[in-house]
XYZ file of C-alpha atoms in Angstrom:
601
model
C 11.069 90.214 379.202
C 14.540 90.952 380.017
C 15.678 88.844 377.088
C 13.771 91.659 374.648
C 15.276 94.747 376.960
C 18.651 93.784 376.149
C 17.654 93.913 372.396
C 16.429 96.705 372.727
C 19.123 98.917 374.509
C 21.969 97.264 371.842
C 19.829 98.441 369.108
C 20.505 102.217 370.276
C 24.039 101.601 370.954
C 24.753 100.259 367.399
C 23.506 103.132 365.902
C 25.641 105.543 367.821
C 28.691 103.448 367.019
C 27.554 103.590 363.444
C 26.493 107.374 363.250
C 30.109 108.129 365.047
C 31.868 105.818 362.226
C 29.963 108.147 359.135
C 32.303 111.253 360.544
C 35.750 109.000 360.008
C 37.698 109.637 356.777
C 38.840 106.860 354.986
C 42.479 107.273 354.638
C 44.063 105.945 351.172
C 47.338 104.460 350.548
C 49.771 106.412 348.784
C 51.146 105.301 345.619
C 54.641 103.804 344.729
C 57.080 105.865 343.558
C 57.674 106.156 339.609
C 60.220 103.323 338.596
C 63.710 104.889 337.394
C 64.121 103.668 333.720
C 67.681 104.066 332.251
C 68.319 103.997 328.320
C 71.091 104.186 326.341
C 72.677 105.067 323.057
C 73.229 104.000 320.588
C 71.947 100.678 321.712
C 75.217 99.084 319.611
C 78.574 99.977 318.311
C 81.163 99.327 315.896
C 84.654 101.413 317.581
C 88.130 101.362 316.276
C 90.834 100.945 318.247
C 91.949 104.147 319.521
C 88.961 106.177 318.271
C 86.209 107.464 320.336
C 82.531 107.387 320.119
C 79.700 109.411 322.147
C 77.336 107.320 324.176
C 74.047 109.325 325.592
C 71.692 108.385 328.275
C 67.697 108.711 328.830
C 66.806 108.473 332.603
C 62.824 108.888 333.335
C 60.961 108.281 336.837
C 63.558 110.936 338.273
C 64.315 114.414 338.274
C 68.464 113.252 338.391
C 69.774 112.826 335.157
C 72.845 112.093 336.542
C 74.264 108.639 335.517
C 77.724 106.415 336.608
C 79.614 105.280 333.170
C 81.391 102.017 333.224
C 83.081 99.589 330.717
C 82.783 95.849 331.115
C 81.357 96.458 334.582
C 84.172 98.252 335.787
C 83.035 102.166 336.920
C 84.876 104.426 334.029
C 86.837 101.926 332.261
C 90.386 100.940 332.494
C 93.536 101.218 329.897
C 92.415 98.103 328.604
C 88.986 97.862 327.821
C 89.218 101.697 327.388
C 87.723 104.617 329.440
C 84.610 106.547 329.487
C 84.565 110.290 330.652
C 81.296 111.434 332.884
C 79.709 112.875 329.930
C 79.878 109.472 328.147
C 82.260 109.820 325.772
C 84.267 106.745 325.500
C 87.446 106.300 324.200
C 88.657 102.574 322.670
C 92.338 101.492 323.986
C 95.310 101.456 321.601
C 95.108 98.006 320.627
C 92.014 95.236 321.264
C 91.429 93.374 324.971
C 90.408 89.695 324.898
C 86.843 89.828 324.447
C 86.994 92.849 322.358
C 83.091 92.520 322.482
C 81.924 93.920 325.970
C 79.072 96.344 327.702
C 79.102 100.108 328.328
C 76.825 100.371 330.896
C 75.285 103.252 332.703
C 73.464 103.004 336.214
C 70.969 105.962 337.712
C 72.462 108.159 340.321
C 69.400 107.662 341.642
C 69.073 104.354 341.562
C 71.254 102.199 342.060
C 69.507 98.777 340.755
C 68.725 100.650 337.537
C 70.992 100.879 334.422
C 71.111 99.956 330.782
C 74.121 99.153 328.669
C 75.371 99.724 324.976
C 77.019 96.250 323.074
C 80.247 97.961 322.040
C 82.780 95.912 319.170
C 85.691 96.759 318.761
C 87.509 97.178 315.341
C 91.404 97.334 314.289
C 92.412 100.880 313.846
C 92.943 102.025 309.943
C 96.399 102.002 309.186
C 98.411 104.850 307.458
C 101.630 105.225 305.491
C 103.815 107.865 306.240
C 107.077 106.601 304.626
C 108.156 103.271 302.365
C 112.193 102.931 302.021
C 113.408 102.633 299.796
C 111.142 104.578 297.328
C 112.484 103.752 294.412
C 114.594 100.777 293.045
C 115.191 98.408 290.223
C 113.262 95.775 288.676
C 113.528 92.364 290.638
C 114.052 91.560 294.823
C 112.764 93.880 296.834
C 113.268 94.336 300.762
C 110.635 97.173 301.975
C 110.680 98.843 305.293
C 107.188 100.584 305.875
C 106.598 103.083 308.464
C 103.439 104.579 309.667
C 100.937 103.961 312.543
C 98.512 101.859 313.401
C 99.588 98.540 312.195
C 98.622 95.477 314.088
C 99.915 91.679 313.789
C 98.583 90.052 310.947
C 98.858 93.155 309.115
C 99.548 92.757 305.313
C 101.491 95.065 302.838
C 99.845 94.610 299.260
C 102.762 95.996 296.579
C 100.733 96.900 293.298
C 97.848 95.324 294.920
C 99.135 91.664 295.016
C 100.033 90.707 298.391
C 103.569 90.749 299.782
C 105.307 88.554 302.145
C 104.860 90.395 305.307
C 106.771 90.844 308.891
C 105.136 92.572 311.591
C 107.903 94.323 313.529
C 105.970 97.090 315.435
C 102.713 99.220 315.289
C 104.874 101.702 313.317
C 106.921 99.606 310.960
C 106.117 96.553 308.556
C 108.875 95.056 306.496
C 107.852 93.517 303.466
C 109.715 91.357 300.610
C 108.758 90.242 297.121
C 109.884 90.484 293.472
C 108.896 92.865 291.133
C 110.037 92.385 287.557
C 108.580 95.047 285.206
C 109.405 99.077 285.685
C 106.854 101.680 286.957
C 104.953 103.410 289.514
C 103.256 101.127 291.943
C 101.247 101.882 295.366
C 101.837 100.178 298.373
C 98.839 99.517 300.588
C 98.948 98.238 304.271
C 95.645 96.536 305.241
C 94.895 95.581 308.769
C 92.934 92.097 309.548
C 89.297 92.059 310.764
C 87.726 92.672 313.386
C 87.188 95.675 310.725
C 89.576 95.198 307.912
C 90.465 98.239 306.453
C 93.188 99.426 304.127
C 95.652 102.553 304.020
C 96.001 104.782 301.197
C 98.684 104.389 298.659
C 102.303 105.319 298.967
C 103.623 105.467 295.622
C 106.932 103.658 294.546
C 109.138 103.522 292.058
C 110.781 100.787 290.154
C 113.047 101.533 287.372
C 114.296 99.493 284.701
C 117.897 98.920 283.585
C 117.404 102.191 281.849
C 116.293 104.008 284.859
C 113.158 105.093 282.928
C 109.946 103.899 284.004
C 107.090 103.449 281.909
C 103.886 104.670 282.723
C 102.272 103.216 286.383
C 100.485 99.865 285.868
C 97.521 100.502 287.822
C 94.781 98.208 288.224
C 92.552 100.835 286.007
C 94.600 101.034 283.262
C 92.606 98.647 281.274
C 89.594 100.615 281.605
C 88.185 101.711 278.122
C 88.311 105.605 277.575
C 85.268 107.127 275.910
C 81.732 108.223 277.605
C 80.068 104.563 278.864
C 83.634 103.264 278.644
C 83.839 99.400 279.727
C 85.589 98.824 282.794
C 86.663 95.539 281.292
C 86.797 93.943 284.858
C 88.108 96.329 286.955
C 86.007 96.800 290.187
C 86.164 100.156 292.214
C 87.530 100.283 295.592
C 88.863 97.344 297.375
C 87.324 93.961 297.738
C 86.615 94.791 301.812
C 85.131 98.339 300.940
C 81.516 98.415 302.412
C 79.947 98.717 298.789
C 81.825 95.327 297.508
C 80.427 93.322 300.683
C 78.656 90.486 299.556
C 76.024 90.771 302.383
C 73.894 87.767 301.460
C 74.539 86.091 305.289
C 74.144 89.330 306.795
C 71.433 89.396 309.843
C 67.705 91.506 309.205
C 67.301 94.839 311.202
C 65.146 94.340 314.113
C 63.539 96.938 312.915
C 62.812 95.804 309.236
C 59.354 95.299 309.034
C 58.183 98.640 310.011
C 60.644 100.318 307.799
C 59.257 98.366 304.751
C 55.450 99.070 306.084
C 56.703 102.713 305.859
C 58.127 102.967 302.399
C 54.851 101.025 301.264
C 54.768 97.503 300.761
C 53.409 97.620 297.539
C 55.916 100.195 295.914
C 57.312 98.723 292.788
C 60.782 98.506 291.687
C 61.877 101.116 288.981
C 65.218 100.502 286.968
C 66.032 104.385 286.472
C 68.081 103.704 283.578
C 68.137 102.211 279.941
C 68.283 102.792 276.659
C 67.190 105.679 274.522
C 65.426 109.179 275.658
C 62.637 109.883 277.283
C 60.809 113.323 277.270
C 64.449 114.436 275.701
C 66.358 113.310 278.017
C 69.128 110.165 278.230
C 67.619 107.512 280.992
C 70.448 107.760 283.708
C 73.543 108.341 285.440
C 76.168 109.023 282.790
C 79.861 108.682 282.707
C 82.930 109.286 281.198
C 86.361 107.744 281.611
C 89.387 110.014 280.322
C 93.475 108.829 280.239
C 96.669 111.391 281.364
C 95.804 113.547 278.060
C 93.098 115.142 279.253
C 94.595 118.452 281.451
C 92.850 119.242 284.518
C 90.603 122.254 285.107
C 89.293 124.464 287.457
C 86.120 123.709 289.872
C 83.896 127.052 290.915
C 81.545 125.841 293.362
C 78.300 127.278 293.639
C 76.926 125.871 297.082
C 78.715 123.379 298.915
C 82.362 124.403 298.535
C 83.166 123.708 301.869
C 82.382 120.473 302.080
C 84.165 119.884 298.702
C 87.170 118.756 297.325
C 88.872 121.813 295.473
C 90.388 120.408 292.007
C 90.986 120.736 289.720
C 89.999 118.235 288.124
C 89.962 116.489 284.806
C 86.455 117.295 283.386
C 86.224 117.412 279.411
C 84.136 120.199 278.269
C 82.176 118.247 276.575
C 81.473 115.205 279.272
C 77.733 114.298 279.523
C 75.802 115.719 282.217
C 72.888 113.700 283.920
C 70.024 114.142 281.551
C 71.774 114.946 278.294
C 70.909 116.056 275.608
C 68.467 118.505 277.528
C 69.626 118.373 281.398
C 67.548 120.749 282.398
C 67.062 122.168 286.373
C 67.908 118.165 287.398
C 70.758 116.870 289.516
C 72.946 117.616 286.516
C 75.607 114.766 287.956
C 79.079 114.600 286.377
C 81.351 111.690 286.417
C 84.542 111.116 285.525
C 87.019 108.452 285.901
C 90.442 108.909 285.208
C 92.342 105.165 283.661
C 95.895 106.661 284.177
C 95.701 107.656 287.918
C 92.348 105.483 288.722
C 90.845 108.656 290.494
C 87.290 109.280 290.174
C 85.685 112.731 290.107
C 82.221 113.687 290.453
C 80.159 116.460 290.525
C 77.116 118.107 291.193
C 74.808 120.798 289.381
C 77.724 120.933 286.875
C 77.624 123.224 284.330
C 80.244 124.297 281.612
C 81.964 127.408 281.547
C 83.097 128.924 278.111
C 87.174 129.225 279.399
C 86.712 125.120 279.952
C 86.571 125.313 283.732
C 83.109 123.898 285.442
C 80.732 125.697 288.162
C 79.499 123.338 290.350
C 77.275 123.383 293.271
C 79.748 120.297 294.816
C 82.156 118.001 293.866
C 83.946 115.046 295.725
C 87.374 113.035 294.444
C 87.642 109.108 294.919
C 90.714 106.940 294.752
C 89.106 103.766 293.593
C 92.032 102.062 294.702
C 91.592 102.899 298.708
C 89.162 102.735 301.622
C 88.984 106.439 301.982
C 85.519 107.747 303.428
C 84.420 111.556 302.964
C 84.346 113.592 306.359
C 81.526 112.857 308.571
C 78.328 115.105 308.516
C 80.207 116.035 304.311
C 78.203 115.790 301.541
C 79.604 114.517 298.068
C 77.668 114.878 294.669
C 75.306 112.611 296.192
C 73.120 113.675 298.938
C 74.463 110.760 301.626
C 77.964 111.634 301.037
C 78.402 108.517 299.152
C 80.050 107.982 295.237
C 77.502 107.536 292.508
C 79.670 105.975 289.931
C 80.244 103.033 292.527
C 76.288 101.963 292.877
C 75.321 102.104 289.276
C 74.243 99.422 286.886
C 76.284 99.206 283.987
C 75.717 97.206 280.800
C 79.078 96.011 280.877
C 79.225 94.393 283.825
C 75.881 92.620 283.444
C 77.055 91.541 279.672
C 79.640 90.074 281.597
C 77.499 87.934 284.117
C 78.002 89.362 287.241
C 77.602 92.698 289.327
C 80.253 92.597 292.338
C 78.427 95.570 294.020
C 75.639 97.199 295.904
C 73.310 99.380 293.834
C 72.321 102.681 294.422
C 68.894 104.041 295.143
C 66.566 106.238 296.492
C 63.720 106.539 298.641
C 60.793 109.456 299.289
C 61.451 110.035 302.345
C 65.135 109.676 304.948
C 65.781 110.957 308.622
C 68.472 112.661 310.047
C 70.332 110.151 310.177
C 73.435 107.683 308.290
C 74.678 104.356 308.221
C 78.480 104.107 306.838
C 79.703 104.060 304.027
C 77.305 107.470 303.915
C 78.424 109.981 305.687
C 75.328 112.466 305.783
C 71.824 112.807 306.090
C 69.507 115.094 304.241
C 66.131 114.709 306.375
C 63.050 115.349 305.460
C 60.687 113.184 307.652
C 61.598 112.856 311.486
C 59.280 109.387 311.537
C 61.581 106.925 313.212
C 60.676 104.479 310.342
C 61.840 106.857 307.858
C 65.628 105.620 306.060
C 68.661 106.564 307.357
C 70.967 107.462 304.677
C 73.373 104.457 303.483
C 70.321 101.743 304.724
C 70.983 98.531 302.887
C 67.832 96.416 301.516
C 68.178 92.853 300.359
C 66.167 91.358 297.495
C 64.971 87.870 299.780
C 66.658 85.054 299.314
C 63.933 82.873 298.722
C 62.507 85.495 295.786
C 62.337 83.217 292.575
C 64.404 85.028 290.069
C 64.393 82.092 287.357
C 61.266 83.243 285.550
C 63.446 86.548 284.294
C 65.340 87.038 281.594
C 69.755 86.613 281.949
C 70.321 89.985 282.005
C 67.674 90.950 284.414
C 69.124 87.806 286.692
C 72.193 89.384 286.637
C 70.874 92.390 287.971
C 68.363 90.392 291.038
C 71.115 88.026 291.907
C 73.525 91.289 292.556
C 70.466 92.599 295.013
C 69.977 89.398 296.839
C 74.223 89.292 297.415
C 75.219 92.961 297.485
C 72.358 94.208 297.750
C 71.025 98.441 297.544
C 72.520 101.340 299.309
C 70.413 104.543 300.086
C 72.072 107.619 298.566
C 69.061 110.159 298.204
C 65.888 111.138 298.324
C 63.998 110.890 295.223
C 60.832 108.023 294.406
C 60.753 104.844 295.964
C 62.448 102.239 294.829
C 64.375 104.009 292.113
C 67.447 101.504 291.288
C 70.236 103.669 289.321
C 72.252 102.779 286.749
C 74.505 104.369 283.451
C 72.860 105.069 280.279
C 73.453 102.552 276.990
C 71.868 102.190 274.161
C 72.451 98.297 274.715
C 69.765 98.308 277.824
C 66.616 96.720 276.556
C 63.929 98.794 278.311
C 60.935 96.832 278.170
C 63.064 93.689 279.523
C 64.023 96.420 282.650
C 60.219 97.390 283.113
C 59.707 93.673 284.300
C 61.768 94.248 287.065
C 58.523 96.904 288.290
C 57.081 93.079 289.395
C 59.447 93.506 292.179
C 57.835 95.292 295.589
C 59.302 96.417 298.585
C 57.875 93.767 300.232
C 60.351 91.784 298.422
C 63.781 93.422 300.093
C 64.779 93.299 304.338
C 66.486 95.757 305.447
C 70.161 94.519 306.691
C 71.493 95.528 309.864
C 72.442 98.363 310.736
C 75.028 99.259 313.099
C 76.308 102.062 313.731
C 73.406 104.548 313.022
C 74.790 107.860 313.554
C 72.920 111.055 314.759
C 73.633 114.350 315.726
C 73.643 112.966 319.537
C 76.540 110.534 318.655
C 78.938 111.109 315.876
C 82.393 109.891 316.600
C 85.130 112.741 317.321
C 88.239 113.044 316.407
C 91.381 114.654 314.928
C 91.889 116.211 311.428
C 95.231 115.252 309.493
C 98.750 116.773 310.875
C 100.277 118.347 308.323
C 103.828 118.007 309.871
C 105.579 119.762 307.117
C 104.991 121.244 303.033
C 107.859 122.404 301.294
C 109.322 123.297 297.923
C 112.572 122.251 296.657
C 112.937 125.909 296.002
C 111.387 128.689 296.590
C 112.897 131.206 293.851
C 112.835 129.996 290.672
C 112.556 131.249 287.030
C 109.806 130.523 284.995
C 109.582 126.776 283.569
C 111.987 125.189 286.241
C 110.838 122.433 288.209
C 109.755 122.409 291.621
C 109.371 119.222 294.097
C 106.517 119.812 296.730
C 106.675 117.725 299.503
C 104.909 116.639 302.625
C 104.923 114.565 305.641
C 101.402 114.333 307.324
C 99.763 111.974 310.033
C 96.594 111.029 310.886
C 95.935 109.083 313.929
C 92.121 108.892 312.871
C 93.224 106.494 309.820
C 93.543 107.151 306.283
C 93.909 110.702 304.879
C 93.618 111.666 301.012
C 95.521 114.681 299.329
C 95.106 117.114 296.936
C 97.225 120.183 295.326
C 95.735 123.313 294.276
C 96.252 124.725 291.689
C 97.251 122.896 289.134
C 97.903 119.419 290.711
C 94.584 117.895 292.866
C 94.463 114.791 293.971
C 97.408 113.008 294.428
C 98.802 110.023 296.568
C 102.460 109.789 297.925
C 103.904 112.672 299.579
C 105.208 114.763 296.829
C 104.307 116.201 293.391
C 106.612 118.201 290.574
C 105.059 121.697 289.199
C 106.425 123.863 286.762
C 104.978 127.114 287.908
C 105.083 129.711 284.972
C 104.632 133.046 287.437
C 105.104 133.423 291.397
C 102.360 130.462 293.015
C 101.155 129.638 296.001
C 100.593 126.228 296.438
C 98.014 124.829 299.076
C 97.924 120.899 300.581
C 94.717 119.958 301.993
C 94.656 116.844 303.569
C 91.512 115.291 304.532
C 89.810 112.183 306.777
C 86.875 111.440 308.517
C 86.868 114.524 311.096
C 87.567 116.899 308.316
C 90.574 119.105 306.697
C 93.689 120.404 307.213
C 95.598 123.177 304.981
C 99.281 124.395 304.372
C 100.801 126.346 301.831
C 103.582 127.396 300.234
C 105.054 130.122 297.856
C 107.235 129.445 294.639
C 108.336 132.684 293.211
C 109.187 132.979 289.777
C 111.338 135.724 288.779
């Protein structure tokens, strides 16, 4: 009895417990806190010595944006690894540490234990000439003494473009000694080893023969055969280390490859955009012309992009073939000329003829084929990436000849904003992160079987899988450019359509430059422009002369009017009334002007 009494009181007791228990809130644990996530960029770089470059950060799981910069782990760099300021921009030391490969690195405010970092490389500065003594002597030993900045050890002087033997004495001087046995105007380089081998611009000299009258300069060009579609008869534009004579065959794929490809359209054919012939009235191509010292320069009226041009003049025939001749209609309407007796190269855009000889056009940009020079970043050039045209065509010349030593040129539908070097701007119209940067590089694969094609069309695949294609503009897919000749056999260049996209990888690379990163830096010094004299009668010749630096690397000249480009540091004019000469020196951050005023009385 007492054993069921017990039962029965618990019973009631449980239930209050339990009916007391239903009034409790559950409380829940509160979550973690959001993890701080630092990114950087760009995720990679490529910096020359004494340049700078713009690093940007990303931090997310915090309100604090803030971030603490350092360079190989060591908080805002030092003089020899270089320095960063707060807002990330870094800036590379004079010369290279040992590693010159290290980390920027930037850790959350917030955070402490969170950070991300940016592989940085660093490169050997360009060097620049600002003075070669003597400047002029006769025909045999020479002893050199060349001054400028930016030279490091294993620097080598190139006289005529045939190496010299060369002392390194200083960052700012170079002697160099060789023989030179035949008379005339030669330029002497200075090109700096890798990490990033790059090459000055020419400083002309001068060696005279027991007359004292040299003949005319014996440039590498010279041999290049005047007429519209002229052979270049071996001669290869630019130096062997410019980006578009790299044989990239080794080169590593872009992480990012495969989607870029899937984007284009794996299945997009190849089209050779040249050949032989007319269609619907118009040539199949990117003409040119090559002209010698008779043909006078003229005047350049630009229509659009004048400020990003190069003024002239320049030595345009009247009659030199425009991009879709006979009937060029509302196209790009490109004009190219190269000049065999100073081995400048012009080219233009939206060129059209003017009845007093001069040319409108909506831009133009000059090349010295015998230099590293690179248009100013964010310029255009004829071409829409800033690039030259005349340097990633297909000629029949070179492929009668075996062997194309270059990248090709081509387009794509769509590009970001966004370039790779050797371009130097984007033209965006797509903001899909797949979409091309301008200057992208594709590589036919090297295990694509070329050997059921015919020799010339060989010729043409093996220069893809070595030098591969360069991405200048936007236009179709897969559009491969080339010159015009009558020589092109056009249904041997249709079989090249069996190529896809799927066929090319996309090489590295590195840098990619955006808006959010562009290197900085100075414009050319012009230290000094003069005339010989400034009052003058009419006919009587004038020296102009200069002395310019550019700590950013190579700069390129031209004269207006009358002169354009030029290398050296001075040019003779015969003005004919009262002129006002202008210098405009250009590099990579932009231009600098001067003038001066010859009166003629």
């Amino acid at each position: 009895m007492k054993k069921f009494m017990r039962v029965a009181l618990i019973g009631p007791a449980i239930a209050l417990i339990l009916a007391s228990c239903a009034g409790i809130t559950k409380t829940s644990t509160p979550p973690p806190p959001p993890q701080v996530v630092v990114s950087v960029m760009p995720p990679s770089a490529n910096v020359r010595a004494g340049a700078t470059q713009t690093f940007t950060s990303a931090v997310t799981g915090t309100t604090n944006q803030n971030v603490n910069w350092s360079v190989n782990a060591i908080p805002g760099g030092n003089a020899t690894f270089g320095t960063i300021s707060a807002s990330g921009v870094y800036t590379a030391p004079a010369s290279l540490p040992n590693p010159s490969t290290f980390a920027i690195s930037a850790g959350a405010a917030a955070d402490s234990s969170a950070s991300a970092s940016s592989d940085v490389t660093l490169w050997n500065p360009t060097p620049t000439i600002t003075l070669v003594n003597p400047a002029s002597f006769a025909a045999g030993a020479y002893a050199l003494t060349i001054t400028g900045t930016n030279f490091v050890s294993g620097a080598q002087v190139l006289f005529g473009g045939a190496s010299a033997a060369t002392t390194f004495v200083s960052s700012t001087t170079l002697t160099a000694t060789g023989s030179a046995n035949t008379a005339g105007s030669f330029g002497v380089t200075v090109s700096n080893p890798n990490p990033g081998s790059s090459t000055s611009g020419a400083f002309n000299v001068t060696v005279t023969s027991s007359g004292g009258n040299p003949p005319p300069p014996p440039l590498a060009c010279n041999g290049v055969t005047v007429g519209q579609g002229g052979s270049l008869n071996g001669f290869l534009p630019f130096p062997a280390d410019n980006l578009w004579n790299q044989n990239i065959a080794n080169a590593t794929v872009d992480p990012n490859s495969a989607a870029i490809i899937n984007f284009i359209g794996t299945t997009d054919p190849v089209h050779p955009d040249f050949g032989s012939g007319e269609y619907n009235g118009s040539s199949i191509g990117i003409p040119y012309v090559v002209v010698d010292a008779s043909q006078a320069p003229v005047a350049i009226n630009f229509t659009a992009y004048g400020d990003e041009s190069d003024p002239g003049p320049m030595p345009v025939p009247a009659n030199a073939p425009i991009e879709g001749y006979p009937n060029p209609g509302t196209g790009d309407r490109h004009v190219l000329v190269l000049d065999n007796s100073t081995c400048w190269l012009y080219e233009l855009y939206n060129a059209v003829p003017q009845s007093d000889g001069s040319w409108n056009a909506g831009s133009a940009a000059v090349w010295d084929t015998l230099a590293d020079g690179v248009r100013p970043l964010t310029w255009t050039s004829a071409d829409a990436a800033g690039l030259s045209i005349f340097a990633g065509l297909a000629r029949y010349d070179e492929v009668a000849s075996g062997e194309i030593k270059h990248a090709l040129r081509f387009t794509l539908q769509n590009s970001r904003a966004a370039f790779v070097p050797p371009a130097s701007h984007w033209a965006a119209n797509s903001s899909n992160a797949n979409a091309a940067p301008m200057g992208m590089r594709m590589r036919l694969k090297s295990n694509f079987d070329i050997s059921g094609f015919s020799a010339t069309n060989q010729v043409i695949l093996t220069a893809l899988q070595q030098y591969g294609m360069i991405m200048a503009d936007n236009g179709s897919n897969m559009f491969i450019s080339g010159a015009p000749d009558d020589r092109w056999d056009n249904s041997d260049l249709h079989n090249l359509g069996q190529l896809t996209a799927a066929d090319f990888e996309v090489v590295t690379m590195n840098p990619i430059y955006t808006q959010s990163n562009l290197p900085t830096g100075a414009t050319p010094v012009i230290n000094s422009f003069t005339a010989s004299q400034s009052i003058v009668s009419a006919g009587t010749q004038v020296t102009l002369q200069w002395n310019v630096t550019s700590a950013a690397g190579a700069a390129y000249f031209d004269v207006t009017p009358q002169v354009g480009a030029i290398r050296g540091n001075s040019v003779v004019v015969t003005p004919s009334q009262t002129t006002t000469y202008t210098l405009n020196a250009t590099n990579e951050f932009g231009r600098t002007t001067a003038t001066v005023t010859v009166t003629v009385q």
